[in-house]
Short mmCIF file of C-alpha atoms and ligand atoms in Angstrom, two decimals:
data_model
loop_
_atom_site.label_atom_id
_atom_site.label_comp_id
_atom_site.label_asym_id
_atom_site.label_seq_id
_atom_site.Cartn_x
_atom_site.Cartn_y
_atom_site.Cartn_z
CA MET A 1 165.95 105.02 103.66
CA GLY A 2 166.56 108.26 101.82
CA VAL A 3 164.11 110.44 99.97
CA ILE A 4 165.10 112.14 96.75
CA GLU A 5 164.17 115.80 96.49
CA LEU A 6 164.41 117.35 93.08
CA ILE A 7 165.52 120.96 92.82
CA CYS A 8 165.31 122.52 89.39
CA SER A 9 167.63 125.14 87.95
CA PRO A 10 167.00 128.45 89.62
CA SER A 11 166.26 130.42 86.47
CA GLY A 12 164.70 130.07 83.05
CA LEU A 13 168.08 130.20 81.32
CA CYS A 14 168.81 127.84 78.51
CA ILE A 15 171.69 125.70 79.72
CA SER A 16 173.69 123.93 77.06
CA LYS A 17 174.83 120.91 79.06
CA PHE A 18 172.82 118.23 80.81
CA GLY A 19 174.18 117.40 84.22
CA TYR A 20 173.30 116.84 87.81
CA LYS A 21 174.77 117.28 91.26
CA THR A 22 173.85 115.30 94.31
CA LYS A 23 174.14 116.27 97.99
CA PHE A 24 173.66 114.09 101.06
CA SER A 25 171.91 115.61 104.04
CA SER A 26 171.69 114.61 107.66
CA GLN A 27 167.89 114.12 107.33
CA GLY A 28 168.38 111.32 104.85
CA ILE A 29 166.97 113.40 102.02
CA ARG A 30 169.18 113.42 98.97
CA GLN A 31 169.04 116.59 96.91
CA ILE A 32 169.59 116.29 93.21
CA GLN A 33 170.14 119.41 91.17
CA LEU A 34 169.37 118.87 87.53
CA GLN A 35 170.31 121.14 84.66
CA PHE A 36 168.34 120.65 81.49
CA ASN A 37 169.21 121.55 77.96
CA CYS A 38 165.86 123.32 77.69
CA MET A 39 163.93 126.07 79.42
CA ALA A 40 163.86 125.00 83.03
CA SER A 41 161.15 126.02 85.44
CA PRO A 42 162.07 129.11 87.46
CA VAL A 43 160.08 127.97 90.46
CA VAL A 44 161.37 125.88 93.33
CA PRO A 45 159.74 123.53 94.19
CA VAL A 46 158.12 122.60 90.89
CA GLN A 47 154.34 122.14 90.91
CA GLU A 48 152.74 118.98 89.56
CA GLU A 49 150.97 120.86 86.73
CA GLU A 50 154.31 122.13 85.47
CA TYR A 51 155.66 118.58 85.22
CA ILE A 52 152.67 117.67 83.14
CA SER A 53 153.13 120.62 80.84
CA GLN A 54 156.73 119.57 80.19
CA THR A 55 155.79 116.00 79.31
CA GLN A 56 153.01 116.80 76.89
CA GLY A 57 153.23 114.67 73.78
CA LEU A 58 155.37 112.08 75.57
CA THR A 59 154.03 108.55 75.76
CA GLY A 60 155.63 105.53 77.39
CA ASP A 61 156.99 104.33 74.07
CA SER A 62 158.79 107.66 73.50
CA PHE A 63 161.54 106.15 75.65
CA ILE A 64 161.84 102.92 73.70
CA ARG A 65 164.80 102.53 71.34
CA PRO A 66 163.45 103.30 67.81
CA HIS A 67 164.46 100.00 66.21
CA LEU A 68 162.47 98.04 68.82
CA LYS A 69 159.21 99.71 67.86
CA ASN A 70 158.92 97.70 64.63
CA LEU A 71 159.91 94.42 66.27
CA SER A 72 157.26 91.71 66.03
CA PRO A 73 156.82 89.93 69.34
CA TYR A 74 158.43 86.50 69.71
CA GLN A 75 155.86 83.87 68.72
CA SER A 76 155.86 81.78 71.86
CA ILE A 77 153.48 79.02 72.90
CA LEU A 78 150.76 79.66 75.50
CA PRO A 79 151.71 79.01 79.13
CA PHE A 80 150.19 75.85 80.58
CA GLU A 81 147.89 77.67 83.04
CA VAL A 82 146.49 79.96 80.31
CA LEU A 83 146.02 77.01 78.00
CA SER A 84 144.22 75.10 80.71
CA THR A 85 141.74 77.97 81.24
CA ARG A 86 141.21 78.48 77.51
CA LEU A 87 140.59 74.83 76.78
CA GLY A 88 138.55 74.32 79.94
CA ARG A 89 140.68 71.30 80.82
CA LYS A 90 142.84 70.52 83.83
CA PRO A 91 146.58 70.78 83.03
CA GLU A 92 146.93 67.02 83.56
CA ASP A 93 144.26 66.42 80.89
CA ILE A 94 146.20 68.33 78.24
CA ILE A 95 148.62 66.45 76.01
CA LYS A 96 151.25 69.05 75.43
CA LEU A 97 153.39 68.20 72.43
CA ASP A 98 153.99 71.74 71.13
CA ALA A 99 157.19 72.98 72.77
CA ASN A 100 159.70 70.10 72.69
CA GLU A 101 159.62 69.77 76.44
CA ASN A 102 160.79 66.46 77.82
CA THR A 103 157.48 65.10 79.08
CA CYS A 104 159.24 62.41 81.16
CA GLY A 105 160.06 65.26 83.55
CA PRO A 106 163.06 65.37 85.86
CA PRO A 107 164.30 62.40 87.91
CA PRO A 108 163.26 62.24 91.63
CA GLU A 109 166.69 63.46 92.78
CA VAL A 110 165.80 66.93 91.47
CA PHE A 111 162.77 67.22 93.76
CA GLU A 112 164.81 65.95 96.71
CA ALA A 113 167.53 68.48 95.97
CA LEU A 114 165.06 71.35 95.65
CA GLY A 115 163.26 70.32 98.83
CA SER A 116 166.50 70.34 100.80
CA MET A 117 167.70 73.73 99.58
CA LYS A 118 168.92 75.16 102.89
CA PHE A 119 170.43 78.44 101.80
CA SER A 120 167.96 79.88 99.32
CA TYR A 121 168.11 83.25 101.14
CA ILE A 122 171.85 83.53 100.41
CA TYR A 123 173.10 84.77 97.04
CA PRO A 124 174.50 81.84 95.11
CA ASP A 125 178.13 81.37 94.15
CA PRO A 126 178.47 83.76 91.20
CA GLU A 127 180.94 81.38 89.65
CA ASN A 128 178.71 78.29 90.03
CA ARG A 129 181.82 76.32 90.98
CA GLN A 130 180.02 73.11 92.00
CA LEU A 131 177.74 72.93 89.02
CA ARG A 132 180.50 73.78 86.59
CA SER A 133 182.83 71.18 88.00
CA ALA A 134 180.07 68.54 87.70
CA LEU A 135 179.40 69.66 84.15
CA ALA A 136 183.13 69.57 83.43
CA GLU A 137 183.22 65.91 84.41
CA ASP A 138 180.08 65.21 82.38
CA CYS A 139 181.39 66.95 79.25
CA GLY A 140 185.07 66.04 79.44
CA LEU A 141 186.10 69.69 79.41
CA GLU A 142 187.72 71.86 82.09
CA ALA A 143 185.31 73.96 84.17
CA GLU A 144 186.99 77.21 83.14
CA TYR A 145 185.44 76.87 79.67
CA ILE A 146 181.92 76.28 81.03
CA LEU A 147 179.24 78.78 81.90
CA ALA A 148 175.66 78.22 83.06
CA GLY A 149 172.71 80.55 82.59
CA CYS A 150 168.93 80.78 82.85
CA GLY A 151 168.31 78.51 79.93
CA ALA A 152 170.17 78.43 76.64
CA ASP A 153 167.89 81.35 75.79
CA GLU A 154 169.71 83.61 78.22
CA LEU A 155 173.09 82.53 76.89
CA ILE A 156 172.01 83.32 73.31
CA ASP A 157 170.90 86.75 74.47
CA LEU A 158 174.15 87.36 76.37
CA ILE A 159 176.32 86.28 73.45
CA MET A 160 174.52 88.69 71.15
CA ARG A 161 174.75 91.55 73.65
CA CYS A 162 178.50 90.99 74.01
CA VAL A 163 179.24 90.48 70.34
CA LEU A 164 176.84 92.52 68.22
CA GLY A 165 176.57 96.24 67.71
CA PRO A 166 173.80 97.99 65.76
CA GLY A 167 174.07 97.13 62.07
CA ASP A 168 176.26 94.03 62.63
CA LYS A 169 175.11 90.94 60.79
CA ILE A 170 174.45 87.36 61.78
CA VAL A 171 173.60 84.30 59.73
CA ASP A 172 171.01 81.79 60.80
CA CYS A 173 169.95 78.92 58.60
CA PRO A 174 166.16 78.82 58.43
CA PRO A 175 163.96 77.11 59.14
CA THR A 176 165.51 77.13 62.58
CA PHE A 177 164.98 78.29 66.17
CA THR A 178 163.43 81.75 65.77
CA MET A 179 164.99 83.14 68.95
CA TYR A 180 168.23 83.92 67.04
CA GLU A 181 166.39 86.24 64.68
CA PHE A 182 164.44 87.81 67.51
CA ASP A 183 167.49 88.48 69.73
CA ALA A 184 169.42 89.85 66.74
CA ALA A 185 166.59 92.31 66.09
CA VAL A 186 166.62 93.37 69.75
CA ASN A 187 170.29 94.21 69.33
CA ALA A 188 169.61 96.13 66.08
CA ALA A 189 171.61 93.53 64.16
CA LEU A 190 170.67 92.21 60.73
CA VAL A 191 169.98 88.59 59.86
CA LEU A 192 171.36 87.17 56.63
CA LYS A 193 169.55 84.08 55.52
CA ASP A 194 172.21 82.47 53.41
CA SER A 195 175.55 81.27 54.72
CA GLN A 196 177.05 81.46 51.20
CA ILE A 197 177.27 85.23 51.45
CA VAL A 198 179.86 85.39 54.20
CA ASP A 199 182.52 86.81 51.91
CA GLN A 200 180.60 89.89 50.83
CA GLU A 201 178.52 90.66 53.89
CA LYS A 202 181.12 89.92 56.59
CA PRO A 203 178.66 88.69 59.24
CA LYS A 204 180.06 88.54 62.75
CA CYS A 205 178.34 85.43 63.88
CA ILE A 206 176.55 82.32 62.59
CA PHE A 207 174.04 80.18 64.49
CA LEU A 208 174.07 76.49 63.65
CA THR A 209 171.60 74.15 65.34
CA SER A 210 172.31 70.46 65.50
CA PRO A 211 169.89 68.73 65.80
CA ASN A 212 167.95 71.55 64.22
CA ASN A 213 164.61 72.81 65.47
CA PRO A 214 162.10 72.31 63.78
CA ASP A 215 163.20 69.58 61.34
CA GLY A 216 165.44 67.45 63.59
CA SER A 217 168.33 67.33 61.08
CA ILE A 218 172.00 67.36 62.05
CA ILE A 219 175.17 69.05 60.76
CA SER A 220 178.13 66.89 59.77
CA ASP A 221 181.59 67.38 61.32
CA ASP A 222 182.90 68.20 57.88
CA THR A 223 180.45 71.06 57.39
CA LEU A 224 181.11 72.35 60.88
CA LEU A 225 184.88 72.36 60.27
CA LYS A 226 184.41 74.27 57.02
CA VAL A 227 182.33 76.93 58.74
CA LEU A 228 184.86 77.12 61.58
CA SER A 229 187.60 77.92 59.09
CA LEU A 230 185.82 81.20 58.27
CA PRO A 231 186.49 84.43 60.18
CA ILE A 232 183.16 84.28 61.99
CA LEU A 233 181.97 83.35 65.48
CA VAL A 234 180.14 80.02 65.27
CA VAL A 235 177.45 79.39 67.89
CA LEU A 236 176.56 75.70 67.75
CA ASP A 237 173.26 75.13 69.54
CA GLU A 238 173.12 71.54 70.81
CA ALA A 239 169.89 71.87 72.78
CA TYR A 240 168.75 68.44 71.52
CA ILE A 241 172.11 66.64 71.22
CA GLU A 242 171.18 63.97 73.81
CA PHE A 243 168.57 62.51 71.47
CA SER A 244 170.87 62.32 68.44
CA GLY A 245 173.26 59.55 69.43
CA LEU A 246 176.11 61.95 68.53
CA ALA A 247 178.87 63.27 70.77
CA SER A 248 178.68 66.92 71.80
CA LYS A 249 181.27 69.28 70.34
CA MET A 250 181.80 71.09 73.64
CA SER A 251 185.44 70.03 73.87
CA TRP A 252 186.11 71.59 70.44
CA VAL A 253 186.11 75.07 72.00
CA LYS A 254 189.66 74.40 73.20
CA LYS A 255 190.83 74.13 69.60
CA HIS A 256 188.60 76.74 68.01
CA GLU A 257 188.66 80.29 69.36
CA ASN A 258 185.59 81.08 67.22
CA LEU A 259 183.31 78.33 68.57
CA ILE A 260 180.66 78.45 71.29
CA VAL A 261 178.57 75.34 72.06
CA LEU A 262 175.24 75.66 73.87
CA ARG A 263 173.29 72.98 75.72
CA THR A 264 170.33 72.87 78.07
CA PHE A 265 168.73 70.91 80.88
CA SER A 266 165.28 71.75 79.47
CA LYS A 267 165.32 68.86 77.03
CA ARG A 268 167.99 66.70 78.56
CA VAL A 269 166.27 66.14 81.89
CA GLY A 270 162.85 67.70 81.54
CA LEU A 271 163.70 70.86 83.46
CA ALA A 272 162.34 73.52 81.12
CA GLY A 273 160.41 75.09 84.01
CA LEU A 274 163.57 75.74 86.05
CA ARG A 275 165.50 77.45 83.24
CA VAL A 276 168.93 75.87 83.30
CA GLY A 277 171.22 76.11 80.30
CA TYR A 278 174.98 75.91 79.90
CA GLY A 279 177.63 76.23 77.28
CA ALA A 280 181.29 75.88 76.40
CA PHE A 281 183.10 79.07 75.46
CA PRO A 282 186.64 79.96 74.36
CA LEU A 283 188.50 81.59 77.25
CA GLY A 284 188.74 84.88 75.37
CA ILE A 285 184.95 85.17 75.28
CA ILE A 286 183.75 83.62 78.53
CA GLU A 287 185.05 86.38 80.77
CA TYR A 288 182.66 88.84 79.13
CA ILE A 289 179.63 86.63 79.48
CA TRP A 290 179.83 85.69 83.16
CA ARG A 291 176.50 85.76 84.90
CA GLN A 292 175.11 84.86 88.26
CA THR A 293 172.65 82.01 88.43
CA SER A 294 171.36 79.84 91.26
CA LEU A 295 171.91 76.41 89.87
CA ILE A 296 173.90 74.69 92.55
CA MET A 297 171.11 72.43 93.72
CA TYR A 298 170.67 70.76 90.38
CA LEU A 299 173.91 68.87 90.56
CA LEU A 300 172.25 65.60 91.40
CA LEU A 301 170.41 65.28 88.16
CA LEU A 302 173.57 64.71 86.24
CA LYS A 303 173.63 61.18 87.64
CA SER A 304 170.36 60.01 86.16
CA LEU A 305 170.25 61.23 82.61
CA HIS A 306 170.54 58.16 80.50
CA ASN A 307 167.28 56.31 81.14
CA VAL A 308 165.19 59.33 80.27
CA LYS A 309 167.02 59.79 77.00
CA GLU A 310 166.77 56.15 75.90
CA ALA A 311 163.04 55.97 76.60
CA LEU A 312 162.48 59.09 74.56
CA VAL A 313 164.49 57.93 71.58
CA GLU A 314 162.56 54.65 71.55
CA GLU A 315 159.29 56.52 71.66
CA ARG A 316 160.42 58.84 68.85
CA GLU A 317 160.94 55.87 66.55
CA ARG A 318 157.50 54.47 67.42
CA LEU A 319 155.86 57.87 66.89
CA TYR A 320 157.62 58.29 63.53
CA LYS A 321 156.29 54.95 62.28
CA LEU A 322 152.76 55.76 63.44
CA LEU A 323 152.83 59.25 61.88
CA LYS A 324 153.95 57.71 58.59
CA GLU A 325 150.70 55.74 58.56
CA VAL A 326 148.57 58.89 58.79
CA PRO A 327 147.43 59.54 55.19
CA PHE A 328 147.71 63.35 55.38
CA LEU A 329 151.08 63.57 57.16
CA ASN A 330 154.60 63.26 55.81
CA PRO A 331 156.96 63.05 58.81
CA TYR A 332 160.67 63.84 58.56
CA PRO A 333 163.22 61.51 60.20
CA SER A 334 164.48 63.23 63.35
CA TYR A 335 167.58 63.14 65.55
CA SER A 336 165.73 65.06 68.23
CA ASN A 337 162.73 64.84 70.58
CA PHE A 338 160.24 66.13 68.03
CA ILE A 339 159.13 65.31 64.50
CA LEU A 340 158.32 67.81 61.77
CA CYS A 341 155.47 66.72 59.50
CA GLU A 342 154.36 68.12 56.20
CA VAL A 343 150.58 68.29 56.09
CA THR A 344 149.47 66.89 52.73
CA LEU A 345 146.33 65.97 50.74
CA GLY A 346 145.12 69.56 50.86
CA LYS A 347 144.56 69.53 54.62
CA ASP A 348 145.16 72.86 56.35
CA ALA A 349 147.99 72.63 58.89
CA GLN A 350 146.73 75.42 61.13
CA LYS A 351 143.23 73.89 61.22
CA LEU A 352 144.74 70.54 62.09
CA LYS A 353 146.51 72.13 65.05
CA GLU A 354 143.28 73.85 66.14
CA ASP A 355 141.17 70.70 65.79
CA LEU A 356 143.65 68.74 67.90
CA ALA A 357 143.73 71.53 70.50
CA LYS A 358 139.95 71.24 70.89
CA MET A 359 140.55 67.58 71.77
CA GLY A 360 143.20 68.58 74.32
CA VAL A 361 146.25 67.70 72.21
CA MET A 362 148.66 70.56 71.57
CA ILE A 363 151.06 70.46 68.62
CA ARG A 364 153.06 73.29 67.06
CA HIS A 365 152.12 75.19 63.93
CA TYR A 366 154.03 78.20 62.62
CA THR A 367 152.63 81.31 61.03
CA LYS A 368 155.86 81.83 59.05
CA LYS A 369 155.21 81.35 55.34
CA GLU A 370 157.86 78.70 54.68
CA LEU A 371 156.51 76.50 57.49
CA SER A 372 152.80 77.22 57.23
CA GLY A 373 152.10 73.81 55.68
CA TYR A 374 153.87 71.94 58.47
CA VAL A 375 153.26 70.91 62.05
CA ARG A 376 155.78 69.83 64.66
CA VAL A 377 154.99 67.16 67.23
CA SER A 378 157.12 66.71 70.35
CA VAL A 379 157.82 63.17 71.49
CA GLY A 380 155.80 62.47 74.61
CA LYS A 381 155.13 59.44 76.78
CA PRO A 382 153.73 56.30 75.09
CA GLU A 383 150.22 57.00 76.34
CA GLN A 384 150.43 60.53 74.91
CA THR A 385 151.46 59.14 71.53
CA ASP A 386 148.47 56.78 71.66
CA ALA A 387 146.08 59.62 72.50
CA LEU A 388 147.48 61.74 69.65
CA MET A 389 147.02 58.86 67.20
CA GLU A 390 143.43 58.32 68.32
CA CYS A 391 142.65 62.00 67.69
CA LEU A 392 144.40 61.95 64.29
CA LYS A 393 142.26 58.95 63.33
CA LEU A 394 139.12 60.90 64.20
CA LEU A 395 140.32 63.71 61.92
CA SER A 396 141.12 61.43 58.96
C1 PLP B 401 167.38 75.04 69.35
C2 PLP B 401 166.99 75.55 70.68
N1 PLP B 401 167.91 76.17 71.44
C3 PLP B 401 167.61 76.65 72.66
C4 PLP B 401 166.34 76.51 73.17
C5 PLP B 401 166.04 77.12 74.52
O1 PLP B 401 166.54 76.33 75.52
P1 PLP B 401 166.32 76.74 77.05
O2 PLP B 401 165.05 76.10 77.50
O3 PLP B 401 167.51 76.17 77.75
O4 PLP B 401 166.27 78.22 77.12
C6 PLP B 401 165.35 75.87 72.44
C7 PLP B 401 163.99 75.74 72.99
O5 PLP B 401 163.07 75.19 72.46
C8 PLP B 401 165.68 75.38 71.16
O6 PLP B 401 164.76 74.77 70.40
#
């Protein structure tokens, strides 16, 4: 273990360059000589009071990149434990239909695999060879095009960091997953709201979500092909594709150098808590986005995906019919594991969410203006649907 000893410039001269030198010593104390582009303290060693005098006026946020200071925080849902304390209910007594999680949870093989994880003290294979080869078989695409990350969220973040510079533009198609807008802002990029303006604004990247969150709609192949013919990187987010009955477009990345397709285990197998996402990337992009994750043990879950999906789709159709019977709700048909509902008859959508929360049923409401009259309900287990319907009846 070394100790760093700071030695300031020996005089009060104003030095025009900022630089430092480092020396190793036999006592394990590393000396760093710093030269500042300001009046440096003439005294060695520097006293604590002098440090303070030089940092006057500085606050923690003085170090933050200026564009981040105006960034509104991402509007996320409350963690389960916090929710449980706030509502005064045990987590198992909360019906959580506000974050599109797959309430069926993962198949038993996942718990077995986690319980038998022998080498958790060893860094994982940075190339995730086993997982990627299993995914390759699952997706019908060679492993070299596939990359896994800590949720699709991390992959969205990595794509933006690799592609966008300050002032670059992206298009998202609202209402949609708000993480695109948030990550763009973190990267000092601008968000255009209308894909018609590609010609003038020259955005670098467009985010398409199919099925879309929050309305559950899909994008046709024809539309996708048209967008792909533009000189723009297309990120197709297929987080909910398993519930749509449609084939994934992952294999299209071989034909389209400007296409990235993202997917996730969060919805597919109820693994939101373990943060596992993956995607298909053109070879020219993937090498810049490589990351190290520890996903090897989750291989087994690929074998037992289908039952979970079918049960959920069945339940979605039942939920849709029941929501249609609620006088103050207008549900939208959905290809996903959630249903967006317009709140009608003058009922306040936010109050509806709050009233349900008091009864232990969580649904999603958005503060954004264009969605303020809507709520989104995730598809849960049959008994959760029944409980939601009972509560909605009480509020009618
Ligand atoms: C459209 C969309 N993409 C990505 C994600 C995030 O997926 P992950 O849990 O893999 O980070 C979500 C989460 O709700 C989503 O709605």
